[in-house]
Amino acid sequence: MHAYQHFWHTGNPIELPLGKIVCVGRNYAAHAKELNNPVSDTPLLFMKPATAATVMEQPIHLPQGRGEVHFETELAVLIGKPLTDATEKDVRGAILGFGLALDLTLRDVQSQLKAKGQPWERAKAFDGACPLSPFVPAEALDPKEPITFALDIDGHRHQRGTTQEMLFPIVPLIAHISEHFTLMPGDVVLTGTPEGVGALHQGQKLTLQLGEELLIDTRIA
Ligand code: ZN
């Protein structure tokens, strides 16, 4: 397996190591509802290791024989400074870039784990479970405007999201995460998926869009 590396949307490498990917579940009410999950008053957090990351434009290989693999399209935040018990001001100064991620999920495995009250790593942290797009510098996006993103599969829109619909908005969410786990430069935070998740199948063509800034084509190998 090739080691994953972060890139800017210009194609230049970002010289920061990916240590971990911290993810939030159920950050959009409509998605929590579609999976019959309750929404809570504190964010549901889990992690993916660096070995889960792949370059999104490369063909995506699905695990075989482990049931359905679902796509979850998520806004990804690239951290540029260490954050421990951070204030919201610290967080604003530490966001280096924005990109897109697929939080690939073995949904059948996850359902079995949930039923047994077990952790989700087998369903969420496998090799290749986190295709990541190149990143757009944070300054390129207007902080006062909502960030929007979308996923098309074979020309049909399946998911669209906007930061306006997040139950836990990005800056307080990252401040909260930093109270539990120190975030290091190169770490990535996935901010949850909007509704419309579903199973991936071999041969599908995916197009992911982040505002006007990024357009990524990839396919399921
Ligand atoms: Zn997710």
PDB file of N, CA, C and O in Angstrom, residues 21-28 73-77 98-99 101 149 163 166-171 173-174 177 188-194:
ATOM      1  N   ILE A  21      -7.659  10.812  11.690  1.00  0.00           N
ATOM      2  CA  ILE A  21      -8.859  11.443  11.147  1.00  0.00           C
ATOM      3  C   ILE A  21      -9.923  11.314  12.234  1.00  0.00           C
ATOM      4  O   ILE A  21     -10.281  10.197  12.631  1.00  0.00           O
ATOM      5  N   VAL A  22     -10.362  12.461  12.757  1.00  0.00           N
ATOM      6  CA  VAL A  22     -11.403  12.435  13.789  1.00  0.00           C
ATOM      7  C   VAL A  22     -12.731  12.763  13.100  1.00  0.00           C
ATOM      8  O   VAL A  22     -12.829  13.740  12.359  1.00  0.00           O
ATOM      9  N   CYS A  23     -13.725  11.905  13.350  1.00  0.00           N
ATOM     10  CA  CYS A  23     -14.997  12.000  12.635  1.00  0.00           C
ATOM     11  C   CYS A  23     -16.127  12.258  13.618  1.00  0.00           C
ATOM     12  O   CYS A  23     -16.078  11.805  14.759  1.00  0.00           O
ATOM     13  N   VAL A  24     -17.149  12.959  13.122  1.00  0.00           N
ATOM     14  CA  VAL A  24     -18.348  13.152  13.932  1.00  0.00           C
ATOM     15  C   VAL A  24     -19.506  12.434  13.243  1.00  0.00           C
ATOM     16  O   VAL A  24     -19.653  12.501  12.021  1.00  0.00           O
ATOM     17  N   GLY A  25     -20.273  11.699  14.022  1.00  0.00           N
ATOM     18  CA  GLY A  25     -21.465  11.022  13.500  1.00  0.00           C
ATOM     19  C   GLY A  25     -22.693  11.864  13.792  1.00  0.00           C
ATOM     20  O   GLY A  25     -22.701  12.663  14.723  1.00  0.00           O
ATOM     21  N   ARG A  26     -23.713  11.713  12.990  1.00  0.00           N
ATOM     22  CA  ARG A  26     -25.030  12.322  13.258  1.00  0.00           C
ATOM     23  C   ARG A  26     -24.947  13.837  13.426  1.00  0.00           C
ATOM     24  O   ARG A  26     -25.507  14.396  14.370  1.00  0.00           O
ATOM     25  N   ASN A  27     -24.244  14.504  12.504  1.00  0.00           N
ATOM     26  CA  ASN A  27     -24.150  15.962  12.606  1.00  0.00           C
ATOM     27  C   ASN A  27     -25.182  16.663  11.734  1.00  0.00           C
ATOM     28  O   ASN A  27     -25.199  17.888  11.653  1.00  0.00           O
ATOM     29  N   TYR A  28     -26.004  15.876  11.048  1.00  0.00           N
ATOM     30  CA  TYR A  28     -27.106  16.436  10.244  1.00  0.00           C
ATOM     31  C   TYR A  28     -28.361  15.682  10.663  1.00  0.00           C
ATOM     32  O   TYR A  28     -28.417  14.447  10.574  1.00  0.00           O
ATOM     33  N   THR A  73     -20.625  11.390   2.169  1.00  0.00           N
ATOM     34  CA  THR A  73     -19.840  12.516   1.666  1.00  0.00           C
ATOM     35  C   THR A  73     -19.737  13.571   2.762  1.00  0.00           C
ATOM     36  O   THR A  73     -20.757  13.975   3.322  1.00  0.00           O
ATOM     37  N   GLU A  74     -18.515  13.982   3.062  1.00  0.00           N
ATOM     38  CA  GLU A  74     -18.340  14.875   4.214  1.00  0.00           C
ATOM     39  C   GLU A  74     -17.341  15.991   3.910  1.00  0.00           C
ATOM     40  O   GLU A  74     -16.367  15.791   3.174  1.00  0.00           O
ATOM     41  N   LEU A  75     -17.592  17.141   4.502  1.00  0.00           N
ATOM     42  CA  LEU A  75     -16.627  18.229   4.461  1.00  0.00           C
ATOM     43  C   LEU A  75     -15.458  17.866   5.387  1.00  0.00           C
ATOM     44  O   LEU A  75     -15.689  17.493   6.545  1.00  0.00           O
ATOM     45  N   ALA A  76     -14.231  17.955   4.850  1.00  0.00           N
ATOM     46  CA  ALA A  76     -13.030  17.603   5.617  1.00  0.00           C
ATOM     47  C   ALA A  76     -12.260  18.876   5.951  1.00  0.00           C
ATOM     48  O   ALA A  76     -12.080  19.741   5.088  1.00  0.00           O
ATOM     49  N   VAL A  77     -11.829  18.979   7.201  1.00  0.00           N
ATOM     50  CA  VAL A  77     -11.088  20.162   7.649  1.00  0.00           C
ATOM     51  C   VAL A  77      -9.656  19.745   7.951  1.00  0.00           C
ATOM     52  O   VAL A  77      -9.425  18.824   8.744  1.00  0.00           O
ATOM     53  N   PHE A  98      -9.827  23.245   3.497  1.00  0.00           N
ATOM     54  CA  PHE A  98     -11.059  22.456   3.425  1.00  0.00           C
ATOM     55  C   PHE A  98     -10.998  21.535   2.214  1.00  0.00           C
ATOM     56  O   PHE A  98     -10.483  21.918   1.162  1.00  0.00           O
ATOM     57  N   GLY A  99     -11.532  20.340   2.385  1.00  0.00           N
ATOM     58  CA  GLY A  99     -11.611  19.402   1.275  1.00  0.00           C
ATOM     59  C   GLY A  99     -12.830  18.522   1.461  1.00  0.00           C
ATOM     60  O   GLY A  99     -13.729  18.836   2.247  1.00  0.00           O
ATOM     61  N   ALA A 101     -14.273  14.357   1.852  1.00  0.00           N
ATOM     62  CA  ALA A 101     -13.911  12.990   2.212  1.00  0.00           C
ATOM     63  C   ALA A 101     -15.096  12.081   1.952  1.00  0.00           C
ATOM     64  O   ALA A 101     -16.248  12.516   1.981  1.00  0.00           O
ATOM     65  N   PHE A 149     -21.504  21.382  -0.501  1.00  0.00           N
ATOM     66  CA  PHE A 149     -20.839  20.282  -1.204  1.00  0.00           C
ATOM     67  C   PHE A 149     -21.879  19.291  -1.697  1.00  0.00           C
ATOM     68  O   PHE A 149     -23.033  19.317  -1.256  1.00  0.00           O
ATOM     69  N   THR A 163     -22.852  23.735   5.420  1.00  0.00           N
ATOM     70  CA  THR A 163     -22.453  23.927   6.817  1.00  0.00           C
ATOM     71  C   THR A 163     -23.591  24.525   7.642  1.00  0.00           C
ATOM     72  O   THR A 163     -23.608  24.359   8.859  1.00  0.00           O
ATOM     73  N   MET A 166     -25.479  21.904   9.823  1.00  0.00           N
ATOM     74  CA  MET A 166     -24.792  21.088  10.826  1.00  0.00           C
ATOM     75  C   MET A 166     -25.366  21.337  12.214  1.00  0.00           C
ATOM     76  O   MET A 166     -25.607  22.477  12.596  1.00  0.00           O
ATOM     77  N   LEU A 167     -25.576  20.252  12.980  1.00  0.00           N
ATOM     78  CA  LEU A 167     -26.050  20.399  14.360  1.00  0.00           C
ATOM     79  C   LEU A 167     -24.931  20.974  15.231  1.00  0.00           C
ATOM     80  O   LEU A 167     -25.175  21.754  16.141  1.00  0.00           O
ATOM     81  N   PHE A 168     -23.672  20.557  14.948  1.00  0.00           N
ATOM     82  CA  PHE A 168     -22.508  21.097  15.656  1.00  0.00           C
ATOM     83  C   PHE A 168     -21.634  21.790  14.608  1.00  0.00           C
ATOM     84  O   PHE A 168     -20.935  21.120  13.841  1.00  0.00           O
ATOM     85  N   PRO A 169     -21.663  23.124  14.545  1.00  0.00           N
ATOM     86  CA  PRO A 169     -20.897  23.847  13.523  1.00  0.00           C
ATOM     87  C   PRO A 169     -19.389  23.633  13.696  1.00  0.00           C
ATOM     88  O   PRO A 169     -18.913  23.289  14.787  1.00  0.00           O
ATOM     89  N   ILE A 170     -18.652  23.847  12.594  1.00  0.00           N
ATOM     90  CA  ILE A 170     -17.250  23.434  12.516  1.00  0.00           C
ATOM     91  C   ILE A 170     -16.380  23.948  13.675  1.00  0.00           C
ATOM     92  O   ILE A 170     -15.666  23.164  14.300  1.00  0.00           O
ATOM     93  N   VAL A 171     -16.432  25.240  13.944  1.00  0.00           N
ATOM     94  CA  VAL A 171     -15.476  25.805  14.911  1.00  0.00           C
ATOM     95  C   VAL A 171     -15.740  25.297  16.335  1.00  0.00           C
ATOM     96  O   VAL A 171     -14.824  24.760  16.980  1.00  0.00           O
ATOM     97  N   LEU A 173     -17.294  22.598  17.101  1.00  0.00           N
ATOM     98  CA  LEU A 173     -17.067  21.149  17.039  1.00  0.00           C
ATOM     99  C   LEU A 173     -15.590  20.829  17.244  1.00  0.00           C
ATOM    100  O   LEU A 173     -15.237  19.947  18.044  1.00  0.00           O
ATOM    101  N   ILE A 174     -14.709  21.547  16.535  1.00  0.00           N
ATOM    102  CA  ILE A 174     -13.268  21.266  16.646  1.00  0.00           C
ATOM    103  C   ILE A 174     -12.760  21.657  18.041  1.00  0.00           C
ATOM    104  O   ILE A 174     -11.933  20.946  18.623  1.00  0.00           O
ATOM    105  N   ILE A 177     -13.724  18.752  20.158  1.00  0.00           N
ATOM    106  CA  ILE A 177     -12.851  17.592  19.915  1.00  0.00           C
ATOM    107  C   ILE A 177     -11.529  17.772  20.660  1.00  0.00           C
ATOM    108  O   ILE A 177     -11.017  16.828  21.276  1.00  0.00           O
ATOM    109  N   VAL A 188      -6.987  15.488  10.254  1.00  0.00           N
ATOM    110  CA  VAL A 188      -8.175  15.874   9.493  1.00  0.00           C
ATOM    111  C   VAL A 188      -9.400  15.620  10.361  1.00  0.00           C
ATOM    112  O   VAL A 188      -9.465  14.615  11.082  1.00  0.00           O
ATOM    113  N   VAL A 189     -10.355  16.549  10.301  1.00  0.00           N
ATOM    114  CA  VAL A 189     -11.640  16.369  10.984  1.00  0.00           C
ATOM    115  C   VAL A 189     -12.724  16.209   9.921  1.00  0.00           C
ATOM    116  O   VAL A 189     -12.848  17.055   9.023  1.00  0.00           O
ATOM    117  N   LEU A 190     -13.484  15.120   9.998  1.00  0.00           N
ATOM    118  CA  LEU A 190     -14.651  14.928   9.128  1.00  0.00           C
ATOM    119  C   LEU A 190     -15.888  15.370   9.889  1.00  0.00           C
ATOM    120  O   LEU A 190     -16.090  14.973  11.032  1.00  0.00           O
ATOM    121  N   THR A 191     -16.723  16.179   9.224  1.00  0.00           N
ATOM    122  CA  THR A 191     -17.762  16.919   9.938  1.00  0.00           C
ATOM    123  C   THR A 191     -19.158  16.329   9.796  1.00  0.00           C
ATOM    124  O   THR A 191     -20.141  16.998  10.076  1.00  0.00           O
ATOM    125  N   GLY A 192     -19.237  15.068   9.356  1.00  0.00           N
ATOM    126  CA  GLY A 192     -20.550  14.408   9.301  1.00  0.00           C
ATOM    127  C   GLY A 192     -21.157  14.449   7.905  1.00  0.00           C
ATOM    128  O   GLY A 192     -20.762  15.245   7.064  1.00  0.00           O
ATOM    129  N   THR A 193     -22.109  13.558   7.703  1.00  0.00           N
ATOM    130  CA  THR A 193     -22.700  13.437   6.366  1.00  0.00           C
ATOM    131  C   THR A 193     -24.150  13.880   6.365  1.00  0.00           C
ATOM    132  O   THR A 193     -24.888  13.611   7.320  1.00  0.00           O
ATOM    133  N   PRO A 194     -24.568  14.564   5.289  1.00  0.00           N
ATOM    134  CA  PRO A 194     -25.996  14.864   5.137  1.00  0.00           C
ATOM    135  C   PRO A 194     -26.749  13.613   4.685  1.00  0.00           C
ATOM    136  O   PRO A 194     -26.148  12.567   4.448  1.00  0.00           O
TER     137      PRO A 194
END
